PDB file of C-alpha atoms in Angstrom:
ATOM      1  CA  UNK Z   1       5.842 -43.036 -88.707  1.00 55.00           C
ATOM      2  CA  UNK Z   2       8.926 -45.270 -88.907  1.00 54.00           C
ATOM      3  CA  UNK Z   3      11.240 -42.210 -89.070  1.00 56.00           C
ATOM      4  CA  UNK Z   4       9.648 -40.922 -85.844  1.00 56.00           C
ATOM      5  CA  UNK Z   5      10.193 -44.329 -84.060  1.00 56.00           C
ATOM      6  CA  UNK Z   6      13.723 -44.443 -85.276  1.00 62.00           C
ATOM      7  CA  UNK Z   7      14.405 -40.947 -83.811  1.00 59.00           C
ATOM      8  CA  UNK Z   8      12.744 -41.992 -80.579  1.00 55.00           C
ATOM      9  CA  UNK Z   9      14.931 -45.079 -80.319  1.00 58.00           C
ATOM     10  CA  UNK Z  10      18.022 -42.894 -81.138  1.00 59.00           C
ATOM     11  CA  UNK Z  11      17.172 -40.686 -78.300  1.00 53.00           C
ATOM     12  CA  UNK Z  12      16.630 -43.452 -75.860  1.00 54.00           C
ATOM     13  CA  UNK Z  13      19.777 -44.936 -76.783  1.00 55.00           C
ATOM     14  CA  UNK Z  14      21.649 -41.611 -76.077  1.00 56.00           C
ATOM     15  CA  UNK Z  15      19.885 -41.389 -72.593  1.00 55.00           C
ATOM     16  CA  UNK Z  16      20.990 -44.958 -71.931  1.00 52.00           C
ATOM     17  CA  UNK Z  17      24.565 -44.392 -72.719  1.00 53.00           C
ATOM     18  CA  UNK Z  18      24.545 -41.205 -70.744  1.00 52.00           C
ATOM     19  CA  UNK Z  19      23.113 -43.027 -67.760  1.00 50.00           C
ATOM     20  CA  UNK Z  20      25.514 -45.788 -67.993  1.00 55.00           C
ATOM     21  CA  UNK Z  21      28.412 -43.475 -68.588  1.00 51.00           C
ATOM     22  CA  UNK Z  22      27.559 -40.776 -65.851  1.00 57.00           C
ATOM     23  CA  UNK Z  23      25.459 -42.850 -63.567  1.00 59.00           C
ATOM     24  CA  UNK Z  24      28.280 -43.593 -61.125  1.00 64.00           C
ATOM     25  CA  UNK Z  25      29.350 -39.842 -61.161  1.00 63.00           C
ATOM     26  CA  UNK Z  26      25.896 -38.626 -60.491  1.00 69.00           C
ATOM     27  CA  UNK Z  27      25.082 -41.270 -57.744  1.00 71.00           C
ATOM     28  CA  UNK Z  28      28.563 -40.269 -56.185  1.00 70.00           C
ATOM     29  CA  UNK Z  29      27.633 -36.498 -56.404  1.00 73.00           C
ATOM     30  CA  UNK Z  30      24.288 -37.083 -54.672  1.00 77.00           C
ATOM     31  CA  UNK Z  31      25.880 -39.170 -51.897  1.00 79.00           C
ATOM     32  CA  UNK Z  32      28.594 -36.504 -51.643  1.00 77.00           C
ATOM     33  CA  UNK Z  33      25.734 -33.724 -51.181  1.00 79.00           C
ATOM     34  CA  UNK Z  34      23.949 -35.813 -48.626  1.00 83.00           C
ATOM     35  CA  UNK Z  35      26.900 -36.564 -46.586  1.00 81.00           C
ATOM     36  CA  UNK Z  36      28.328 -32.952 -46.824  1.00 81.00           C
ATOM     37  CA  UNK Z  37      25.084 -31.597 -45.715  1.00 83.00           C
ATOM     38  CA  UNK Z  38      25.033 -33.971 -42.702  1.00 86.00           C
ATOM     39  CA  UNK Z  39      28.707 -33.041 -41.826  1.00 83.00           C
ATOM     40  CA  UNK Z  40      27.819 -29.281 -41.994  1.00 83.00           C
ATOM     41  CA  UNK Z  41      25.143 -29.715 -39.469  1.00 83.00           C
ATOM     42  CA  UNK Z  42      27.394 -32.060 -37.323  1.00 84.00           C
ATOM     43  CA  UNK Z  43      30.487 -29.659 -37.345  1.00 82.00           C
ATOM     44  CA  UNK Z  44      28.099 -26.687 -36.677  1.00 83.00           C
ATOM     45  CA  UNK Z  45      26.615 -28.427 -33.665  1.00 83.00           C
ATOM     46  CA  UNK Z  46      30.038 -29.652 -32.593  1.00 83.00           C
ATOM     47  CA  UNK Z  47      31.650 -26.004 -32.780  1.00 79.00           C
ATOM     48  CA  UNK Z  48      28.576 -24.804 -31.036  1.00 81.00           C
ATOM     49  CA  UNK Z  49      28.971 -27.172 -27.959  1.00 81.00           C
ATOM     50  CA  UNK Z  50      32.842 -26.569 -27.823  1.00 80.00           C
ATOM     51  CA  UNK Z  51      32.433 -22.886 -27.655  1.00 75.00           C
ATOM     52  CA  UNK Z  52      29.879 -22.937 -25.011  1.00 75.00           C
ATOM     53  CA  UNK Z  53      32.612 -24.943 -22.893  1.00 77.00           C
ATOM     54  CA  UNK Z  54      35.239 -22.183 -23.346  1.00 70.00           C
ATOM     55  CA  UNK Z  55      35.569 -19.914 -20.422  1.00 68.00           C
ATOM     56  CA  UNK Z  56      34.365 -16.414 -20.767  1.00 63.00           C
ATOM     57  CA  UNK Z  57      33.170 -17.163 -24.270  1.00 64.00           C
ATOM     58  CA  UNK Z  58      30.923 -14.166 -25.642  1.00 63.00           C
ATOM     59  CA  UNK Z  59      27.627 -15.706 -26.412  1.00 68.00           C
ATOM     60  CA  UNK Z  60      27.277 -13.430 -29.498  1.00 65.00           C
ATOM     61  CA  UNK Z  61      30.332 -15.127 -31.195  1.00 68.00           C
ATOM     62  CA  UNK Z  62      28.935 -18.759 -30.938  1.00 74.00           C
ATOM     63  CA  UNK Z  63      26.279 -18.564 -33.556  1.00 75.00           C
ATOM     64  CA  UNK Z  64      28.514 -16.556 -36.154  1.00 70.00           C
ATOM     65  CA  UNK Z  65      31.443 -18.777 -35.737  1.00 75.00           C
ATOM     66  CA  UNK Z  66      29.419 -21.972 -36.063  1.00 80.00           C
ATOM     67  CA  UNK Z  67      27.687 -20.690 -39.078  1.00 79.00           C
ATOM     68  CA  UNK Z  68      30.995 -19.899 -40.714  1.00 77.00           C
ATOM     69  CA  UNK Z  69      32.212 -23.644 -40.041  1.00 82.00           C
ATOM     70  CA  UNK Z  70      29.050 -24.865 -41.776  1.00 84.00           C
ATOM     71  CA  UNK Z  71      29.297 -22.847 -44.784  1.00 81.00           C
ATOM     72  CA  UNK Z  72      32.957 -23.801 -45.201  1.00 81.00           C
ATOM     73  CA  UNK Z  73      31.969 -27.597 -45.030  1.00 83.00           C
ATOM     74  CA  UNK Z  74      29.338 -26.747 -47.651  1.00 82.00           C
ATOM     75  CA  UNK Z  75      31.826 -25.114 -50.059  1.00 79.00           C
ATOM     76  CA  UNK Z  76      34.240 -28.052 -49.678  1.00 79.00           C
ATOM     77  CA  UNK Z  77      31.232 -30.310 -50.480  1.00 80.00           C
ATOM     78  CA  UNK Z  78      30.519 -28.257 -53.625  1.00 78.00           C
ATOM     79  CA  UNK Z  79      34.054 -28.513 -54.660  1.00 75.00           C
ATOM     80  CA  UNK Z  80      34.055 -32.383 -54.033  1.00 75.00           C
ATOM     81  CA  UNK Z  81      30.726 -32.704 -56.199  1.00 74.00           C
ATOM     82  CA  UNK Z  82      32.362 -30.919 -59.193  1.00 70.00           C
ATOM     83  CA  UNK Z  83      35.453 -33.064 -58.984  1.00 70.00           C
ATOM     84  CA  UNK Z  84      33.073 -36.053 -59.538  1.00 67.00           C
ATOM     85  CA  UNK Z  85      32.571 -34.907 -62.983  1.00 65.00           C
ATOM     86  CA  UNK Z  86      36.246 -34.551 -63.702  1.00 63.00           C
ATOM     87  CA  UNK Z  87      36.364 -30.659 -63.173  1.00 61.00           C
ATOM     88  CA  UNK Z  88      39.996 -29.786 -62.295  1.00 63.00           C
ATOM     89  CA  UNK Z  89      40.815 -27.753 -59.098  1.00 58.00           C
ATOM     90  CA  UNK Z  90      42.061 -24.777 -60.919  1.00 65.00           C
ATOM     91  CA  UNK Z  91      38.873 -24.681 -63.046  1.00 62.00           C
ATOM     92  CA  UNK Z  92      36.764 -25.091 -59.985  1.00 61.00           C
ATOM     93  CA  UNK Z  93      38.724 -22.072 -58.319  1.00 65.00           C
ATOM     94  CA  UNK Z  94      38.233 -20.016 -61.441  1.00 67.00           C
ATOM     95  CA  UNK Z  95      34.486 -20.849 -61.514  1.00 65.00           C
ATOM     96  CA  UNK Z  96      34.084 -19.873 -57.863  1.00 65.00           C
ATOM     97  CA  UNK Z  97      35.982 -16.770 -58.395  1.00 69.00           C
ATOM     98  CA  UNK Z  98      33.738 -15.684 -61.239  1.00 68.00           C
ATOM     99  CA  UNK Z  99      30.566 -16.861 -59.233  1.00 65.00           C
ATOM    100  CA  UNK Z 100      31.709 -15.071 -56.311  1.00 64.00           C
ATOM    101  CA  UNK Z 101      32.184 -11.839 -58.304  1.00 62.00           C
ATOM    102  CA  UNK Z 102      28.725 -12.203 -59.996  1.00 62.00           C
ATOM    103  CA  UNK Z 103      27.148 -13.075 -56.784  1.00 60.00           C
ATOM    104  CA  UNK Z 104      29.071 -10.201 -54.832  1.00 58.00           C
ATOM    105  CA  UNK Z 105      27.666  -7.759 -57.457  1.00 55.00           C
ATOM    106  CA  UNK Z 106      23.907  -9.081 -57.237  1.00 51.00           C
ATOM    107  CA  UNK Z 107      24.046  -9.419 -53.529  1.00 52.00           C
ATOM    108  CA  UNK Z 108      25.799  -6.238 -52.208  1.00 60.00           C
ATOM    109  CA  UNK Z 109      23.310  -5.820 -49.407  1.00 64.00           C
ATOM    110  CA  UNK Z 110      23.834  -9.363 -48.195  1.00 71.00           C
ATOM    111  CA  UNK Z 111      27.615  -9.025 -48.090  1.00 74.00           C
ATOM    112  CA  UNK Z 112      27.220  -5.799 -46.396  1.00 81.00           C
ATOM    113  CA  UNK Z 113      25.429  -7.680 -43.578  1.00 82.00           C
ATOM    114  CA  UNK Z 114      28.126 -10.125 -43.156  1.00 79.00           C
ATOM    115  CA  UNK Z 115      30.645  -7.387 -43.028  1.00 82.00           C
ATOM    116  CA  UNK Z 116      28.556  -5.586 -40.608  1.00 86.00           C
ATOM    117  CA  UNK Z 117      28.146  -8.595 -38.403  1.00 83.00           C
ATOM    118  CA  UNK Z 118      31.901  -9.171 -38.380  1.00 80.00           C
ATOM    119  CA  UNK Z 119      32.488  -5.312 -37.271  1.00 85.00           C
ATOM    120  CA  UNK Z 120      29.745  -5.920 -34.564  1.00 85.00           C
ATOM    121  CA  UNK Z 121      31.422  -8.826 -33.138  1.00 79.00           C
ATOM    122  CA  UNK Z 122      34.769  -7.036 -33.361  1.00 80.00           C
ATOM    123  CA  UNK Z 123      33.810  -3.684 -31.699  1.00 84.00           C
ATOM    124  CA  UNK Z 124      31.248  -5.377 -29.483  1.00 85.00           C
ATOM    125  CA  UNK Z 125      28.783  -2.322 -29.144  1.00 90.00           C
ATOM    126  CA  UNK Z 126      26.308  -4.807 -27.651  1.00 89.00           C
ATOM    127  CA  UNK Z 127      26.333  -8.608 -26.480  1.00 87.00           C
ATOM    128  CA  UNK Z 128      23.715 -11.185 -25.955  1.00 86.00           C
ATOM    129  CA  UNK Z 129      21.056 -10.106 -23.389  1.00 89.00           C
ATOM    130  CA  UNK Z 130      21.728  -6.354 -23.748  1.00 93.00           C
ATOM    131  CA  UNK Z 131      18.745  -4.037 -24.326  1.00 94.00           C
ATOM    132  CA  UNK Z 132      19.606  -1.701 -27.086  1.00 94.00           C
ATOM    133  CA  UNK Z 133      18.002   1.119 -29.223  1.00 94.00           C
ATOM    134  CA  UNK Z 134      19.546   1.571 -32.784  1.00 91.00           C
ATOM    135  CA  UNK Z 135      17.603   4.439 -34.286  1.00 85.00           C
ATOM    136  CA  UNK Z 136      14.214   3.118 -33.281  1.00 88.00           C
ATOM    137  CA  UNK Z 137      14.906  -0.479 -33.604  1.00 89.00           C
ATOM    138  CA  UNK Z 138      14.548  -1.460 -29.920  1.00 93.00           C
ATOM    139  CA  UNK Z 139      14.841  -4.802 -28.013  1.00 94.00           C
ATOM    140  CA  UNK Z 140      16.847  -7.390 -26.225  1.00 94.00           C
ATOM    141  CA  UNK Z 141      19.791  -8.996 -28.277  1.00 93.00           C
ATOM    142  CA  UNK Z 142      19.373 -12.740 -28.597  1.00 91.00           C
ATOM    143  CA  UNK Z 143      21.989 -13.665 -31.215  1.00 86.00           C
ATOM    144  CA  UNK Z 144      24.223 -12.147 -33.895  1.00 84.00           C
ATOM    145  CA  UNK Z 145      24.106 -14.377 -36.932  1.00 81.00           C
ATOM    146  CA  UNK Z 146      25.868 -14.343 -40.347  1.00 77.00           C
ATOM    147  CA  UNK Z 147      23.320 -12.053 -41.939  1.00 83.00           C
ATOM    148  CA  UNK Z 148      21.056 -10.794 -39.247  1.00 87.00           C
ATOM    149  CA  UNK Z 149      20.766 -10.036 -35.447  1.00 90.00           C
ATOM    150  CA  UNK Z 150      18.027 -11.762 -33.595  1.00 92.00           C
ATOM    151  CA  UNK Z 151      16.106  -9.460 -31.133  1.00 93.00           C
ATOM    152  CA  UNK Z 152      13.162  -9.611 -28.971  1.00 94.00           C
ATOM    153  CA  UNK Z 153      10.931  -6.401 -28.373  1.00 93.00           C
ATOM    154  CA  UNK Z 154       9.750  -5.308 -25.142  1.00 90.00           C
ATOM    155  CA  UNK Z 155       6.428  -6.947 -25.770  1.00 92.00           C
ATOM    156  CA  UNK Z 156       7.982 -10.411 -26.630  1.00 92.00           C
ATOM    157  CA  UNK Z 157       7.864 -10.219 -30.353  1.00 94.00           C
ATOM    158  CA  UNK Z 158      10.817 -11.891 -32.492  1.00 94.00           C
ATOM    159  CA  UNK Z 159      12.588  -9.314 -34.766  1.00 93.00           C
ATOM    160  CA  UNK Z 160      15.335 -10.234 -37.266  1.00 92.00           C
ATOM    161  CA  UNK Z 161      17.326  -7.101 -38.084  1.00 92.00           C
ATOM    162  CA  UNK Z 162      19.918  -7.029 -40.877  1.00 90.00           C
ATOM    163  CA  UNK Z 163      23.271  -6.369 -39.375  1.00 90.00           C
ATOM    164  CA  UNK Z 164      23.947  -3.646 -41.692  1.00 89.00           C
ATOM    165  CA  UNK Z 165      20.929  -1.650 -40.392  1.00 89.00           C
ATOM    166  CA  UNK Z 166      22.365  -1.850 -36.668  1.00 90.00           C
ATOM    167  CA  UNK Z 167      26.013  -1.086 -37.963  1.00 89.00           C
ATOM    168  CA  UNK Z 168      24.908   2.168 -39.709  1.00 89.00           C
ATOM    169  CA  UNK Z 169      22.846   3.502 -36.714  1.00 90.00           C
ATOM    170  CA  UNK Z 170      23.541   5.104 -33.568  1.00 92.00           C
ATOM    171  CA  UNK Z 171      23.357   2.406 -30.939  1.00 92.00           C
ATOM    172  CA  UNK Z 172      22.178   2.977 -27.383  1.00 94.00           C
ATOM    173  CA  UNK Z 173      23.042   0.155 -24.934  1.00 94.00           C
ATOM    174  CA  UNK Z 174      20.852   0.394 -21.827  1.00 94.00           C
ATOM    175  CA  UNK Z 175      22.514  -2.673 -20.437  1.00 92.00           C
ATOM    176  CA  UNK Z 176      26.207  -1.996 -20.853  1.00 92.00           C
ATOM    177  CA  UNK Z 177      27.130  -0.042 -17.812  1.00 94.00           C
ATOM    178  CA  UNK Z 178      26.489  -1.640 -14.410  1.00 94.00           C
ATOM    179  CA  UNK Z 179      24.710   1.444 -12.886  1.00 96.00           C
ATOM    180  CA  UNK Z 180      22.157   3.771 -14.128  1.00 96.00           C
ATOM    181  CA  UNK Z 181      20.849   7.164 -13.019  1.00 96.00           C
ATOM    182  CA  UNK Z 182      17.004   7.575 -12.244  1.00 95.00           C
ATOM    183  CA  UNK Z 183      15.739  11.005 -12.564  1.00 95.00           C
ATOM    184  CA  UNK Z 184      12.018  12.004 -11.852  1.00 94.00           C
ATOM    185  CA  UNK Z 185      10.239  15.341 -11.533  1.00 94.00           C
ATOM    186  CA  UNK Z 186       7.511  16.040  -8.696  1.00 93.00           C
ATOM    187  CA  UNK Z 187       5.500  19.145  -8.746  1.00 92.00           C
ATOM    188  CA  UNK Z 188       4.278  20.900  -5.669  1.00 93.00           C
ATOM    189  CA  UNK Z 189       1.911  23.911  -5.138  1.00 92.00           C
ATOM    190  CA  UNK Z 190       3.413  27.376  -4.697  1.00 90.00           C
ATOM    191  CA  UNK Z 191       1.967  27.448  -1.184  1.00 90.00           C
ATOM    192  CA  UNK Z 192       3.873  24.387  -0.048  1.00 92.00           C
ATOM    193  CA  UNK Z 193       7.171  24.278   1.771  1.00 92.00           C
ATOM    194  CA  UNK Z 194       9.905  23.591  -0.737  1.00 93.00           C
ATOM    195  CA  UNK Z 195      12.484  22.587   1.916  1.00 93.00           C
ATOM    196  CA  UNK Z 196      10.085  20.127   3.383  1.00 94.00           C
ATOM    197  CA  UNK Z 197       9.123  18.614   0.090  1.00 94.00           C
ATOM    198  CA  UNK Z 198      12.848  18.176  -0.729  1.00 95.00           C
ATOM    199  CA  UNK Z 199      13.303  16.616   2.550  1.00 94.00           C
ATOM    200  CA  UNK Z 200      10.740  13.870   2.545  1.00 95.00           C
ATOM    201  CA  UNK Z 201      11.623  13.007  -1.213  1.00 95.00           C
ATOM    202  CA  UNK Z 202      15.288  12.650  -0.186  1.00 95.00           C
ATOM    203  CA  UNK Z 203      14.364  10.561   2.657  1.00 94.00           C
ATOM    204  CA  UNK Z 204      12.307   8.309   0.396  1.00 95.00           C
ATOM    205  CA  UNK Z 205      15.162   7.505  -1.699  1.00 95.00           C
ATOM    206  CA  UNK Z 206      17.773   7.123   1.012  1.00 94.00           C
ATOM    207  CA  UNK Z 207      15.479   4.425   2.656  1.00 93.00           C
ATOM    208  CA  UNK Z 208      15.272   2.204  -0.469  1.00 93.00           C
ATOM    209  CA  UNK Z 209      18.037  -0.417  -0.098  1.00 93.00           C
ATOM    210  CA  UNK Z 210      18.258  -0.532  -3.911  1.00 95.00           C
ATOM    211  CA  UNK Z 211      19.514   3.139  -4.242  1.00 95.00           C
ATOM    212  CA  UNK Z 212      23.267   3.253  -4.187  1.00 95.00           C
ATOM    213  CA  UNK Z 213      24.839   5.574  -1.564  1.00 93.00           C
ATOM    214  CA  UNK Z 214      27.586   6.633  -3.878  1.00 92.00           C
ATOM    215  CA  UNK Z 215      26.680   8.877  -5.764  1.00 92.00           C
ATOM    216  CA  UNK Z 216      24.348  10.128  -3.109  1.00 94.00           C
ATOM    217  CA  UNK Z 217      20.710  10.891  -4.089  1.00 95.00           C
ATOM    218  CA  UNK Z 218      19.875  14.440  -4.652  1.00 95.00           C
ATOM    219  CA  UNK Z 219      16.891  16.722  -4.844  1.00 95.00           C
ATOM    220  CA  UNK Z 220      16.672  20.174  -6.197  1.00 95.00           C
ATOM    221  CA  UNK Z 221      14.124  22.838  -7.420  1.00 95.00           C
ATOM    222  CA  UNK Z 222      14.433  22.532 -11.181  1.00 92.00           C
ATOM    223  CA  UNK Z 223      11.662  24.546 -12.692  1.00 91.00           C
ATOM    224  CA  UNK Z 224       9.211  27.242 -11.573  1.00 92.00           C
ATOM    225  CA  UNK Z 225       6.255  26.249 -13.916  1.00 87.00           C
ATOM    226  CA  UNK Z 226       3.033  28.429 -14.375  1.00 83.00           C
ATOM    227  CA  UNK Z 227       0.974  26.104 -11.890  1.00 84.00           C
ATOM    228  CA  UNK Z 228       3.776  24.203  -9.798  1.00 89.00           C
ATOM    229  CA  UNK Z 229       7.315  24.200  -8.213  1.00 93.00           C
ATOM    230  CA  UNK Z 230       9.059  21.347  -9.938  1.00 94.00           C
ATOM    231  CA  UNK Z 231      11.611  19.300  -7.804  1.00 95.00           C
ATOM    232  CA  UNK Z 232      13.906  16.893  -9.433  1.00 96.00           C
ATOM    233  CA  UNK Z 233      14.830  13.730  -7.782  1.00 96.00           C
ATOM    234  CA  UNK Z 234      17.954  11.968  -8.719  1.00 96.00           C
ATOM    235  CA  UNK Z 235      19.503   8.576  -7.631  1.00 96.00           C
ATOM    236  CA  UNK Z 236      21.693   5.903  -8.842  1.00 97.00           C
ATOM    237  CA  UNK Z 237      20.788   2.236  -8.955  1.00 96.00           C
ATOM    238  CA  UNK Z 238      22.038  -0.981 -10.468  1.00 96.00           C
ATOM    239  CA  UNK Z 239      21.083  -1.515 -14.050  1.00 94.00           C
ATOM    240  CA  UNK Z 240      18.964  -4.685 -13.336  1.00 93.00           C
ATOM    241  CA  UNK Z 241      17.100  -2.769 -10.681  1.00 94.00           C
ATOM    242  CA  UNK Z 242      16.319   0.312 -12.860  1.00 95.00           C
ATOM    243  CA  UNK Z 243      12.812  -0.271 -13.735  1.00 93.00           C
ATOM    244  CA  UNK Z 244      11.574  -1.677 -10.592  1.00 95.00           C
ATOM    245  CA  UNK Z 245      12.981   1.464  -8.530  1.00 95.00           C
ATOM    246  CA  UNK Z 246      11.760   3.835 -11.020  1.00 95.00           C
ATOM    247  CA  UNK Z 247       8.125   2.676 -10.774  1.00 95.00           C
ATOM    248  CA  UNK Z 248       8.393   2.252  -6.929  1.00 95.00           C
ATOM    249  CA  UNK Z 249       9.743   5.855  -6.226  1.00 94.00           C
ATOM    250  CA  UNK Z 250       7.259   7.212  -8.779  1.00 93.00           C
ATOM    251  CA  UNK Z 251       4.248   5.742  -6.728  1.00 93.00           C
ATOM    252  CA  UNK Z 252       5.720   6.278  -3.328  1.00 94.00           C
ATOM    253  CA  UNK Z 253       6.756   9.829  -3.927  1.00 94.00           C
ATOM    254  CA  UNK Z 254       3.111  10.924  -4.470  1.00 92.00           C
ATOM    255  CA  UNK Z 255       2.402   9.207  -1.223  1.00 93.00           C
ATOM    256  CA  UNK Z 256       4.911  10.767   0.785  1.00 94.00           C
ATOM    257  CA  UNK Z 257       4.005  14.469  -0.597  1.00 93.00           C
ATOM    258  CA  UNK Z 258       0.432  14.030   0.210  1.00 92.00           C
ATOM    259  CA  UNK Z 259       1.280  12.257   3.575  1.00 92.00           C
ATOM    260  CA  UNK Z 260       3.264  15.507   4.414  1.00 91.00           C
ATOM    261  CA  UNK Z 261       0.108  17.635   3.900  1.00 91.00           C
ATOM    262  CA  UNK Z 262       1.309  19.161   0.496  1.00 91.00           C
ATOM    263  CA  UNK Z 263      -0.634  18.822  -2.797  1.00 89.00           C
ATOM    264  CA  UNK Z 264       0.370  17.974  -6.287  1.00 86.00           C
ATOM    265  CA  UNK Z 265      -1.170  20.587  -8.606  1.00 86.00           C
ATOM    266  CA  UNK Z 266      -2.393  20.087 -11.998  1.00 76.00           C
ATOM    267  CA  UNK Z 267      -2.381  22.685 -14.779  1.00 70.00           C
ATOM    268  CA  UNK Z 268      -5.501  25.044 -14.583  1.00 66.00           C
ATOM    269  CA  UNK Z 269      -6.729  28.268 -15.940  1.00 68.00           C
ATOM    270  CA  UNK Z 270      -8.911  31.091 -14.271  1.00 69.00           C
ATOM    271  CA  UNK Z 271     -11.414  32.369 -16.628  1.00 75.00           C
ATOM    272  CA  UNK Z 272     -12.809  35.908 -15.738  1.00 73.00           C
ATOM    273  CA  UNK Z 273     -15.867  37.169 -17.571  1.00 76.00           C
ATOM    274  CA  UNK Z 274     -16.573  40.974 -17.699  1.00 73.00           C
ATOM    275  CA  UNK Z 275     -20.163  42.141 -18.833  1.00 73.00           C
ATOM    276  CA  UNK Z 276     -20.045  44.913 -21.320  1.00 71.00           C
ATOM    277  CA  UNK Z 277     -23.023  47.488 -21.057  1.00 70.00           C
ATOM    278  CA  UNK Z 278     -24.591  48.392 -24.362  1.00 68.00           C
ATOM    279  CA  UNK Z 279     -24.340  52.163 -24.946  1.00 59.00           C
TER     280      UNK Z 279
END
């Protein structure tokens, strides 16, 4: 029993000496971590506000650059903490190099996301506010971060997409160009006047102020289907007006066709029955 008490006393003395010897360093390291974390958030916010005041600054660059500043401050804080315990700078660099290599091998996918994010910012296939489709990943771009791109789907759902997934996909940007072409098909019966139908549909597009005069709207017979003559309507509009004009023309084209005394056929089949006499 006395031996156990002696061992316990020696253990407590060792702890006491360690606390006395390393206490200031541990306290300094904790304070450095707290201050470094606060400074990282402060400088991130400062850079964000400064970039927002820069004329013609692309909104997609702001979160990426501010995040890089934050992580740079955190790395400096980590080095300062190690120096509290007497670790030399050369040793710190060696440790960081070894740790970076190990982390790089373990987190290849994460590093790919960082590299992909940098390439997306350099080549600019899309910007904040653009509506894109990247091999089925569809939504409005809200921000390009260090690892992911924040998007909002058409039904308002938040989506965080890894940057590498976007970089390795075919990207269709529906918002990039200032104008877009609307193309719709309207079918009429074979007994209707094709020239008259083309005329009323062309007039419908020309009367809409949102339809651009150059290139001029067009109508043409595109297909002779089994139950209808298909007339294709084409017009150009501003990208922001695309969907409103699309739905308006689709609704009004039915009204003008029927108002002109023509009909819109639907697929149908005639079944002829023959009675076979028994012999």
